[in-house]
mmCIF file of C-alpha atoms in Angstrom:
data_model
loop_
_atom_site.group_PDB
_atom_site.id
_atom_site.type_symbol
_atom_site.label_atom_id
_atom_site.label_comp_id
_atom_site.label_asym_id
_atom_site.label_seq_id
_atom_site.Cartn_x
_atom_site.Cartn_y
_atom_site.Cartn_z
ATOM 1 C CA MET S 1 105.567 147.737 217.623
ATOM 2 C CA THR S 2 104.799 150.299 214.614
ATOM 3 C CA PRO S 3 102.273 149.771 212.691
ATOM 4 C CA PHE S 4 103.989 148.323 209.356
ATOM 5 C CA VAL S 5 105.468 145.867 211.771
ATOM 6 C CA HIS S 6 102.020 145.079 212.974
ATOM 7 C CA LEU S 7 100.102 145.296 209.364
ATOM 8 C CA TYR S 8 103.685 142.621 207.921
ATOM 9 C CA CYS S 9 102.351 140.303 211.065
ATOM 10 C CA VAL S 10 98.571 140.161 210.207
ATOM 11 C CA VAL S 11 99.392 139.569 206.912
ATOM 12 C CA TRP S 12 101.422 136.663 207.398
ATOM 13 C CA VAL S 13 99.311 135.126 209.888
ATOM 14 C CA ALA S 14 96.616 135.624 207.689
ATOM 15 C CA LEU S 15 99.202 133.793 204.864
ATOM 16 C CA LEU S 16 99.746 130.934 207.510
ATOM 17 C CA THR S 17 96.738 130.105 208.763
ATOM 18 C CA GLY S 18 94.471 129.636 205.447
ATOM 19 C CA CYS S 19 91.179 132.673 207.303
ATOM 20 C CA CYS S 20 91.532 134.198 203.246
ATOM 21 C CA THR S 21 88.926 133.323 200.744
ATOM 22 C CA THR S 22 88.412 134.651 197.070
ATOM 23 C CA THR S 23 84.806 136.257 199.009
ATOM 24 C CA GLY S 24 86.682 137.026 202.240
ATOM 25 C CA ARG S 25 86.318 139.611 204.416
ATOM 26 C CA GLU S 26 89.498 142.842 205.084
ATOM 27 C CA LEU S 27 91.610 142.024 207.877
ATOM 28 C CA PRO S 28 91.333 143.501 211.104
ATOM 29 C CA THR S 29 94.667 145.433 211.359
ATOM 30 C CA GLY S 30 94.117 146.999 215.479
ATOM 31 C CA GLN S 31 94.001 144.594 217.196
ATOM 32 C CA ASN S 32 96.806 142.089 218.959
ATOM 33 C CA VAL S 33 98.090 139.152 217.112
ATOM 34 C CA VAL S 34 100.249 136.351 217.350
ATOM 35 C CA SER S 35 102.292 136.292 214.390
ATOM 36 C CA VAL S 36 103.668 133.148 212.950
ATOM 37 C CA ALA S 37 107.320 133.296 212.133
ATOM 38 C CA PRO S 38 108.217 133.317 208.427
ATOM 39 C CA ILE S 39 109.270 130.813 205.807
ATOM 40 C CA GLU S 40 112.556 131.064 205.981
ATOM 41 C CA VAL S 41 115.523 129.774 203.853
ATOM 42 C CA PRO S 42 118.782 129.369 204.939
ATOM 43 C CA ASP S 43 120.721 130.444 200.652
ATOM 44 C CA GLU S 44 120.429 133.684 200.596
ATOM 45 C CA SER S 45 120.231 133.529 196.640
ATOM 46 C CA MET S 46 116.960 130.978 197.102
ATOM 47 C CA TYR S 47 115.334 134.188 198.342
ATOM 48 C CA PRO S 48 113.126 135.850 196.009
ATOM 49 C CA ARG S 49 113.767 139.260 194.637
ATOM 50 C CA PHE S 50 111.858 141.753 193.043
ATOM 51 C CA ALA S 51 112.693 141.935 188.957
ATOM 52 C CA GLU S 52 112.153 145.521 189.133
ATOM 53 C CA PRO S 53 110.711 148.653 191.144
ATOM 54 C CA ILE S 54 106.845 149.123 191.046
ATOM 55 C CA PRO S 55 106.458 152.443 188.434
ATOM 56 C CA ASN S 56 104.174 154.719 189.668
ATOM 57 C CA VAL S 57 101.258 155.067 188.389
ATOM 58 C CA THR S 58 98.912 158.324 187.348
ATOM 59 C CA VAL S 59 95.252 157.612 185.687
ATOM 60 C CA THR S 60 92.855 160.439 185.283
ATOM 61 C CA VAL S 61 89.600 159.481 187.724
ATOM 62 C CA GLY S 62 86.984 157.339 186.183
ATOM 63 C CA ARG S 63 89.619 155.411 183.916
ATOM 64 C CA ASP S 64 90.876 152.032 185.643
ATOM 65 C CA ALA S 65 94.194 151.277 187.185
ATOM 66 C CA LEU S 66 96.547 148.912 186.886
ATOM 67 C CA LEU S 67 99.752 148.674 189.552
ATOM 68 C CA ALA S 68 102.488 145.540 188.611
ATOM 69 C CA CYS S 69 104.599 143.438 190.658
ATOM 70 C CA VAL S 70 107.316 141.381 189.473
ATOM 71 C CA VAL S 71 108.928 138.693 191.701
ATOM 72 C CA ASP S 72 111.401 136.128 190.369
ATOM 73 C CA ASN S 73 112.311 132.642 192.139
ATOM 74 C CA LEU S 74 108.931 133.195 193.886
ATOM 75 C CA ARG S 75 109.326 129.194 194.769
ATOM 76 C CA GLY S 76 107.118 128.567 198.079
ATOM 77 C CA PHE S 77 106.170 132.783 199.244
ATOM 78 C CA LYS S 78 103.429 134.466 199.075
ATOM 79 C CA VAL S 79 102.222 137.878 197.940
ATOM 80 C CA ALA S 80 100.210 140.356 199.122
ATOM 81 C CA TRP S 81 99.062 143.369 197.740
ATOM 82 C CA VAL S 82 98.572 147.040 200.768
ATOM 83 C CA ARG S 83 97.468 149.522 201.028
ATOM 84 C CA MET S 84 100.036 151.813 203.084
ATOM 85 C CA ASP S 85 98.593 155.301 203.983
ATOM 86 C CA THR S 86 95.262 153.161 205.013
ATOM 87 C CA GLN S 87 97.147 150.009 206.578
ATOM 88 C CA THR S 88 94.227 147.870 204.638
ATOM 89 C CA ILE S 89 95.006 144.606 203.227
ATOM 90 C CA LEU S 90 94.284 144.582 199.413
ATOM 91 C CA SER S 91 95.360 140.117 198.622
ATOM 92 C CA ILE S 92 97.077 137.189 199.559
ATOM 93 C CA HIS S 93 98.678 135.699 197.324
ATOM 94 C CA HIS S 94 95.610 134.890 194.774
ATOM 95 C CA ASN S 95 92.557 135.661 197.083
ATOM 96 C CA ILE S 96 90.917 138.901 197.446
ATOM 97 C CA ILE S 97 90.478 140.312 200.659
ATOM 98 C CA THR S 98 89.057 143.445 200.616
ATOM 99 C CA GLN S 99 85.670 144.285 199.527
ATOM 100 C CA ASN S 100 86.051 146.688 197.381
ATOM 101 C CA PRO S 101 84.902 146.131 194.582
ATOM 102 C CA ARG S 102 86.192 147.373 191.782
ATOM 103 C CA ILE S 103 89.678 145.839 193.092
ATOM 104 C CA SER S 104 90.886 142.701 191.889
ATOM 105 C CA LEU S 105 93.643 141.130 190.663
ATOM 106 C CA SER S 106 95.588 138.918 188.378
ATOM 107 C CA TYR S 107 99.213 136.968 187.674
ATOM 108 C CA ASN S 108 101.288 135.189 185.122
ATOM 109 C CA ASP S 109 103.524 132.913 185.709
ATOM 110 C CA HIS S 110 103.589 132.769 189.404
ATOM 111 C CA ARG S 111 105.557 136.141 188.798
ATOM 112 C CA SER S 112 103.419 138.876 187.667
ATOM 113 C CA TRP S 113 101.270 139.914 190.377
ATOM 114 C CA TYR S 114 98.614 143.107 188.804
ATOM 115 C CA LEU S 115 96.041 144.955 191.318
ATOM 116 C CA HIS S 116 93.353 146.358 189.457
ATOM 117 C CA ILE S 117 91.374 149.579 190.676
ATOM 118 C CA LYS S 118 88.466 149.691 188.077
ATOM 119 C CA SER S 119 87.025 153.758 187.511
ATOM 120 C CA VAL S 120 89.485 155.214 189.886
ATOM 121 C CA GLN S 121 88.034 157.068 192.670
ATOM 122 C CA GLU S 122 89.960 160.186 194.304
ATOM 123 C CA VAL S 123 90.153 158.376 197.648
ATOM 124 C CA ASP S 124 92.629 156.019 195.517
ATOM 125 C CA ARG S 125 95.675 158.633 195.495
ATOM 126 C CA GLY S 126 98.734 156.749 197.746
ATOM 127 C CA TRP S 127 101.066 154.935 197.922
ATOM 128 C CA TYR S 128 100.276 151.087 197.009
ATOM 129 C CA MET S 129 102.543 148.064 199.096
ATOM 130 C CA CYS S 130 102.972 144.661 197.354
ATOM 131 C CA GLN S 131 104.772 142.473 200.326
ATOM 132 C CA VAL S 132 106.793 138.955 200.279
ATOM 133 C CA ASN S 133 106.335 136.884 203.228
ATOM 134 C CA THR S 134 110.530 136.324 203.862
ATOM 135 C CA ASP S 135 112.280 137.247 207.025
ATOM 136 C CA PRO S 136 112.794 139.688 206.713
ATOM 137 C CA MET S 137 109.878 140.780 204.937
ATOM 138 C CA ARG S 138 110.409 142.517 201.264
ATOM 139 C CA SER S 139 108.443 145.003 199.665
ATOM 140 C CA ARG S 140 108.157 147.085 197.117
ATOM 141 C CA LYS S 141 105.820 150.442 196.952
ATOM 142 C CA GLY S 142 103.871 151.970 194.028
ATOM 143 C CA TYR S 143 102.330 155.383 193.845
ATOM 144 C CA LEU S 144 98.724 155.635 192.577
ATOM 145 C CA GLN S 145 98.287 159.387 191.329
ATOM 146 C CA VAL S 146 95.190 160.528 190.372
ATOM 147 C CA VAL S 147 94.145 163.133 188.475
ATOM 148 C CA VAL S 148 91.003 165.711 187.852
ATOM 149 C CA PRO S 149 90.366 167.764 185.282
ATOM 150 C CA PRO S 150 89.017 170.515 185.842
ATOM 151 C CA SER S 151 85.290 172.058 186.231
ATOM 152 C CA ILE S 152 83.660 175.473 187.153
ATOM 153 C CA ILE S 153 82.237 175.566 190.366
ATOM 154 C CA ASP S 154 79.081 177.240 189.309
ATOM 155 C CA ASN S 155 77.556 178.521 192.800
ATOM 156 C CA MET S 156 80.913 180.501 193.312
ATOM 157 C CA THR S 157 81.292 182.182 190.158
ATOM 158 C CA SER S 158 80.037 185.103 189.361
ATOM 159 C CA THR S 159 76.946 184.994 186.623
ATOM 160 C CA ASP S 160 75.791 187.075 183.941
ATOM 161 C CA MET S 161 76.133 191.761 185.313
ATOM 162 C CA VAL S 162 75.157 194.643 184.639
ATOM 163 C CA VAL S 163 77.282 197.591 186.630
ATOM 164 C CA ARG S 164 76.524 201.270 185.609
ATOM 165 C CA GLU S 165 79.529 202.857 183.807
ATOM 166 C CA GLY S 166 82.656 204.382 185.683
ATOM 167 C CA SER S 167 81.889 202.344 189.249
ATOM 168 C CA ASP S 168 83.789 199.320 190.118
ATOM 169 C CA VAL S 169 83.537 195.758 188.635
ATOM 170 C CA THR S 170 84.697 192.285 189.713
ATOM 171 C CA LEU S 171 84.125 189.035 188.927
ATOM 172 C CA VAL S 172 84.306 185.659 190.511
ATOM 173 C CA CYS S 173 85.278 182.220 188.899
ATOM 174 C CA ARG S 174 86.292 179.507 190.956
ATOM 175 C CA ALA S 175 87.170 176.360 190.219
ATOM 176 C CA SER S 176 87.793 172.297 191.215
ATOM 177 C CA GLY S 177 90.105 169.723 189.892
ATOM 178 C CA TYR S 178 93.845 167.745 191.016
ATOM 179 C CA PRO S 179 95.849 168.868 190.189
ATOM 180 C CA GLU S 180 95.279 172.201 191.122
ATOM 181 C CA PRO S 181 93.603 174.139 188.018
ATOM 182 C CA TYR S 182 95.290 177.346 186.467
ATOM 183 C CA VAL S 183 92.528 180.129 186.224
ATOM 184 C CA MET S 184 92.951 183.138 183.207
ATOM 185 C CA TRP S 185 90.819 185.811 181.585
ATOM 186 C CA ARG S 186 89.643 186.915 178.148
ATOM 187 C CA ARG S 187 87.410 188.540 176.125
ATOM 188 C CA GLU S 188 85.163 185.871 174.208
ATOM 189 C CA ASP S 189 86.451 188.324 170.787
ATOM 190 C CA GLY S 190 90.031 188.022 171.611
ATOM 191 C CA GLN S 191 90.003 191.518 171.511
ATOM 192 C CA ASP S 192 92.232 193.384 173.902
ATOM 193 C CA PHE S 193 91.348 195.478 176.612
ATOM 194 C CA ASN S 194 91.874 197.969 178.915
ATOM 195 C CA TYR S 195 92.690 197.130 182.676
ATOM 196 C CA ASN S 196 93.394 199.098 184.931
ATOM 197 C CA GLY S 197 95.072 201.519 182.894
ATOM 198 C CA GLU S 198 97.304 199.056 180.891
ATOM 199 C CA SER S 199 96.168 197.338 177.351
ATOM 200 C CA VAL S 200 95.753 193.298 177.795
ATOM 201 C CA SER S 201 94.887 190.618 176.282
ATOM 202 C CA VAL S 202 94.640 187.876 179.722
ATOM 203 C CA VAL S 203 94.311 188.827 183.278
ATOM 204 C CA ASP S 204 95.695 185.524 185.396
ATOM 205 C CA GLY S 205 94.104 184.719 188.527
ATOM 206 C CA GLU S 206 90.259 183.579 189.799
ATOM 207 C CA THR S 207 89.307 188.229 189.852
ATOM 208 C CA LEU S 208 89.328 190.099 187.231
ATOM 209 C CA THR S 209 88.584 192.993 188.693
ATOM 210 C CA ILE S 210 88.234 196.382 186.359
ATOM 211 C CA THR S 211 88.155 200.087 187.874
ATOM 212 C CA LYS S 212 86.214 203.063 186.667
ATOM 213 C CA VAL S 213 84.858 200.126 183.983
ATOM 214 C CA SER S 214 83.578 201.404 180.499
ATOM 215 C CA ARG S 215 81.137 201.048 177.544
ATOM 216 C CA LEU S 216 84.528 199.845 175.560
ATOM 217 C CA HIS S 217 84.910 197.098 178.740
ATOM 218 C CA MET S 218 81.079 196.012 176.664
ATOM 219 C CA GLY S 219 81.247 191.704 176.579
ATOM 220 C CA ALA S 220 81.499 188.353 176.471
ATOM 221 C CA TYR S 221 84.513 187.639 179.101
ATOM 222 C CA LEU S 222 85.846 183.861 179.398
ATOM 223 C CA CYS S 223 86.949 181.944 182.396
ATOM 224 C CA ILE S 224 89.139 179.095 181.538
ATOM 225 C CA ALA S 225 90.299 176.668 184.073
ATOM 226 C CA SER S 226 93.180 174.214 182.993
ATOM 227 C CA ASN S 227 95.339 171.724 185.020
ATOM 228 C CA GLY S 228 97.202 169.647 182.070
ATOM 229 C CA VAL S 229 93.990 167.402 182.431
ATOM 230 C CA PRO S 230 92.448 167.304 179.134
ATOM 231 C CA PRO S 231 90.064 168.779 178.301
ATOM 232 C CA SER S 232 90.003 172.545 179.449
ATOM 233 C CA ILE S 233 86.585 174.266 181.048
ATOM 234 C CA SER S 234 85.275 177.898 180.300
ATOM 235 C CA LYS S 235 82.491 179.868 181.708
ATOM 236 C CA ARG S 236 81.677 182.852 179.620
ATOM 237 C CA ILE S 237 79.980 185.830 182.133
ATOM 238 C CA MET S 238 78.575 188.350 179.901
ATOM 239 C CA LEU S 239 79.454 192.261 181.058
ATOM 240 C CA MET S 240 76.985 194.898 180.395
ATOM 241 C CA VAL S 241 77.820 198.222 180.576
ATOM 242 C CA GLN S 242 74.735 201.068 182.092
ATOM 243 C CA PHE S 243 74.655 204.334 180.493
ATOM 244 C CA PRO S 244 73.010 206.821 179.275
ATOM 245 C CA PRO S 245 72.488 207.831 175.820
ATOM 246 C CA MET S 246 75.186 209.823 173.526
ATOM 247 C CA LEU S 247 74.526 211.463 170.020
ATOM 248 C CA SER S 248 77.163 211.955 166.984
ATOM 249 C CA ILE S 249 76.383 213.211 163.940
ATOM 250 C CA PRO S 250 78.205 213.326 161.130
ATOM 251 C CA ASN S 251 76.708 215.773 158.838
ATOM 252 C CA GLN S 252 74.806 218.939 160.437
ATOM 253 C CA LEU S 253 74.484 220.838 157.549
ATOM 254 C CA GLU S 254 72.738 218.792 154.579
ATOM 255 C CA GLY S 255 72.001 220.314 151.557
ATOM 256 C CA ALA S 256 69.225 219.140 148.574
ATOM 257 C CA TYR S 257 68.078 221.273 145.363
ATOM 258 C CA ILE S 258 64.294 220.152 145.400
ATOM 259 C CA GLY S 259 63.635 217.140 143.632
ATOM 260 C CA GLN S 260 65.902 215.393 145.074
ATOM 261 C CA ASP S 261 65.767 212.537 147.685
ATOM 262 C CA VAL S 262 68.218 213.119 150.444
ATOM 263 C CA THR S 263 69.515 211.301 153.597
ATOM 264 C CA LEU S 264 69.981 212.718 157.054
ATOM 265 C CA GLU S 265 72.508 210.598 159.756
ATOM 266 C CA CYS S 266 73.348 210.429 163.506
ATOM 267 C CA HIS S 267 74.995 208.559 165.693
ATOM 268 C CA THR S 268 74.054 207.368 169.120
ATOM 269 C CA GLU S 269 75.408 204.808 171.842
ATOM 270 C CA ALA S 270 73.438 203.361 174.542
ATOM 271 C CA TYR S 271 72.363 200.888 177.574
ATOM 272 C CA PRO S 272 69.518 200.012 177.498
ATOM 273 C CA SER S 273 69.283 200.544 173.919
ATOM 274 C CA SER S 274 67.579 204.091 173.649
ATOM 275 C CA ILE S 275 64.815 204.182 172.349
ATOM 276 C CA ASN S 276 65.901 206.525 168.538
ATOM 277 C CA TYR S 277 63.344 208.906 166.681
ATOM 278 C CA TRP S 278 62.956 211.936 164.270
ATOM 279 C CA THR S 279 60.924 215.513 164.229
ATOM 280 C CA THR S 280 60.747 218.940 161.989
ATOM 281 C CA ASP S 281 61.363 221.565 163.407
ATOM 282 C CA ARG S 282 57.596 222.094 164.789
ATOM 283 C CA GLY S 283 58.111 218.911 166.978
ATOM 284 C CA ASP S 284 55.335 216.481 164.497
ATOM 285 C CA MET S 285 56.994 212.871 165.611
ATOM 286 C CA ILE S 286 58.222 211.707 161.612
ATOM 287 C CA ILE S 287 56.352 208.287 160.915
ATOM 288 C CA SER S 288 57.859 206.316 158.113
ATOM 289 C CA GLY S 289 55.830 205.961 155.183
ATOM 290 C CA GLY S 290 55.096 208.151 151.513
ATOM 291 C CA LYS S 291 57.390 210.820 151.703
ATOM 292 C CA TYR S 292 59.674 209.649 154.800
ATOM 293 C CA GLU S 293 61.599 206.757 155.873
ATOM 294 C CA ALA S 294 63.189 206.246 158.946
ATOM 295 C CA PHE S 295 65.566 203.145 159.454
ATOM 296 C CA PRO S 296 67.964 202.095 161.846
ATOM 297 C CA MET S 297 71.399 199.911 162.195
ATOM 298 C CA ASP S 298 72.571 198.145 164.503
ATOM 299 C CA SER S 299 76.327 197.628 165.721
ATOM 300 C CA GLY S 300 76.423 196.166 169.608
ATOM 301 C CA TYR S 301 75.854 199.762 171.968
ATOM 302 C CA ASN S 302 76.005 201.843 168.790
ATOM 303 C CA LYS S 303 72.790 202.716 166.595
ATOM 304 C CA PHE S 304 72.811 204.388 162.863
ATOM 305 C CA MET S 305 69.489 206.912 162.741
ATOM 306 C CA MET S 306 68.588 207.270 159.190
ATOM 307 C CA LEU S 307 65.655 209.258 158.219
ATOM 308 C CA LYS S 308 65.291 209.655 153.899
ATOM 309 C CA ILE S 309 63.798 211.664 152.426
ATOM 310 C CA ARG S 310 62.049 212.153 148.918
ATOM 311 C CA ASN S 311 61.323 214.082 146.738
ATOM 312 C CA ILE S 312 61.894 217.536 148.062
ATOM 313 C CA THR S 313 59.707 219.860 147.455
ATOM 314 C CA LYS S 314 60.535 224.177 149.282
ATOM 315 C CA ASP S 315 58.443 222.692 152.409
ATOM 316 C CA ASP S 316 61.106 220.315 153.262
ATOM 317 C CA PHE S 317 64.298 222.451 153.912
ATOM 318 C CA GLY S 318 63.972 223.651 157.857
ATOM 319 C CA PHE S 319 65.476 222.107 160.314
ATOM 320 C CA TYR S 320 65.139 217.575 162.050
ATOM 321 C CA LYS S 321 65.746 217.216 165.049
ATOM 322 C CA CYS S 322 67.756 212.740 166.049
ATOM 323 C CA ILE S 323 65.718 212.076 169.475
ATOM 324 C CA ALA S 324 67.275 209.060 171.703
ATOM 325 C CA LYS S 325 66.193 208.023 175.274
ATOM 326 C CA ASN S 326 66.323 205.344 177.684
ATOM 327 C CA SER S 327 66.045 204.780 181.133
ATOM 328 C CA LEU S 328 69.170 206.717 182.309
ATOM 329 C CA GLY S 329 68.419 209.572 180.183
ATOM 330 C CA GLU S 330 67.754 212.017 176.965
ATOM 331 C CA THR S 331 70.044 213.542 174.089
ATOM 332 C CA ASP S 332 68.709 215.052 170.964
ATOM 333 C CA GLY S 333 71.470 217.000 167.905
ATOM 334 C CA ILE S 334 69.613 218.885 165.165
ATOM 335 C CA ILE S 335 69.917 218.964 161.378
ATOM 336 C CA LYS S 336 69.292 221.961 159.035
ATOM 337 C CA LEU S 337 68.380 220.864 155.379
ATOM 338 C CA ASP S 338 69.745 223.650 152.981
ATOM 339 C CA GLU S 339 68.123 223.906 149.757
ATOM 340 C CA ILE S 340 71.148 224.412 146.483
ATOM 341 C CA PRO S 341 70.363 224.697 143.233
ATOM 342 C CA ALA S 342 69.941 222.038 141.266
ATOM 343 C CA PRO S 343 73.381 221.358 138.735
ATOM 344 C CA PRO S 344 72.847 222.910 135.852
ATOM 345 C CA SER S 345 71.723 221.028 132.032
ATOM 346 C CA ALA S 346 75.130 221.259 129.034
ATOM 347 C CA PHE S 347 73.291 221.318 125.521
ATOM 348 C CA THR S 348 76.028 219.692 123.009
ATOM 349 C CA THR S 349 76.294 220.203 119.058
ATOM 350 C CA THR S 350 78.096 218.685 116.790
ATOM 351 C CA GLN S 351 79.907 220.349 114.721
ATOM 352 C CA LYS S 352 78.628 221.322 111.043
ATOM 353 C CA THR S 353 80.258 218.467 108.887
ATOM 354 C CA VAL S 354 80.358 219.046 104.474
ATOM 355 C CA LEU S 355 80.418 215.958 103.008
ATOM 356 C CA ASP S 356 79.883 215.469 99.206
ATOM 357 C CA ASN S 357 78.260 212.395 97.470
ATOM 358 C CA GLN S 358 81.756 210.680 96.913
ATOM 359 C CA THR S 359 81.629 210.905 100.531
ATOM 360 C CA ILE S 360 78.836 209.771 101.335
ATOM 361 C CA ARG S 361 78.853 206.706 98.422
ATOM 362 C CA LYS S 362 82.506 205.890 100.317
ATOM 363 C CA LYS S 363 81.479 205.949 103.805
ATOM 364 C CA GLY S 364 77.854 204.801 104.046
ATOM 365 C CA ASN S 365 76.801 204.973 107.565
ATOM 366 C CA LEU S 366 78.201 207.499 109.892
ATOM 367 C CA LEU S 367 79.355 207.109 113.128
ATOM 368 C CA LEU S 368 79.940 211.199 114.745
ATOM 369 C CA THR S 369 81.601 211.134 118.170
ATOM 370 C CA THR S 370 81.733 213.903 120.586
ATOM 371 C CA ALA S 371 84.545 214.620 123.134
ATOM 372 C CA ALA S 372 83.958 213.829 127.209
ATOM 373 C CA ILE S 373 80.361 215.518 127.942
ATOM 374 C CA PRO S 374 80.316 216.093 131.365
ATOM 375 C CA LYS S 375 78.013 214.695 134.087
ATOM 376 C CA ASN S 376 74.299 215.055 135.138
ATOM 377 C CA THR S 377 73.800 217.053 131.626
ATOM 378 C CA ILE S 378 71.421 216.786 129.189
ATOM 379 C CA THR S 379 72.343 216.153 125.909
ATOM 380 C CA LEU S 380 71.105 217.161 122.326
ATOM 381 C CA THR S 381 73.269 216.287 118.850
ATOM 382 C CA TYR S 382 72.268 217.317 115.822
ATOM 383 C CA ILE S 383 73.544 215.558 112.710
ATOM 384 C CA ILE S 384 74.097 218.561 110.557
ATOM 385 C CA LEU S 385 74.590 216.857 106.602
ATOM 386 C CA TYR S 386 75.721 219.964 103.465
ATOM 387 C CA TYR S 387 75.560 218.808 100.168
ATOM 388 C CA ARG S 388 77.392 220.675 97.878
ATOM 389 C CA ALA S 389 74.412 223.199 95.336
ATOM 390 C CA ASN S 390 77.261 221.571 92.195
ATOM 391 C CA THR S 391 77.511 218.479 93.332
ATOM 392 C CA VAL S 392 74.776 217.270 94.079
ATOM 393 C CA SER S 393 73.171 218.291 91.170
ATOM 394 C CA THR S 394 75.978 216.602 88.688
ATOM 395 C CA ASN S 395 74.552 213.454 90.239
ATOM 396 C CA ARG S 396 70.513 214.286 89.647
#
């Protein structure tokens, strides 16, 4: 006897012997049971028939599922729900057989029979059969698909990593879910990065292997897992690349005149962050305050070293050294500060203007303009009014 024929017999023995109650227990299916003949109806048209297929149902884990079985012309026949893969009888007509507290039954007009599963779990995934105790037995089946949103398996996924520049690095991201999640990698800032000689924005797969990693790879990477079941999930992994300090100097020769303020500038790159400072050509460390102001400007592993020297004097001309050091090394750069002549001063005098008293009386206040004057010049303006002697004398 096949398992399903045997199960069929067990179901209908229960139906016809009345051994089930609403609080009953699951019937054993592994014992030989003497079957009782199902109800026989001589006229085929009087048999129950399924009005529609049992639709397959997809539900997210943790939610409720509903399977519907619609039977026309049921008459005195009875309906049972059976879990096919485990050969478990769940319900017989109005009675719940299983001891699973998440399963319940409802029906409508002796026609629609609903199997309810609360807080669906992955173990609920599978085939479910609705049976009617005709001879031969009639049944329909439907599939309950339980989907699970993706999640990151932390103990199998990389954490923040620190590596030396030039080495190879592999980041791993493991995810679970149903269907099996698709995993991809990208930079958190959305920038492309060099991946084995190609500039890419996204890398597919659970592993991200970068050969000969450089400081340009430094940053936060996102491992993103998705499987079509919301929500997708991601994990942020920081990749830190260690390298010794490097220096660049925009202007190795600076000029200033006495009395001027000047700012010297060095650019450094280092990880771990470097200790940066300035010295004079005598090797004395420069401390901020008074004449000097040393201040940094940070941008990731890039730093800008700035040294402002106020009110330049003769003693300030010479060489200045910017120094950067970390646990991996040390470097320095030199800037020469030379004296340059102060810009010349320009003296501008307006042309002589000879006016008679008639003009003075007519014009009142006079506005004299000069041509454009070069920058950084001192302008002295003289307004010289001459009166013709004969004119002045006649008006006394």
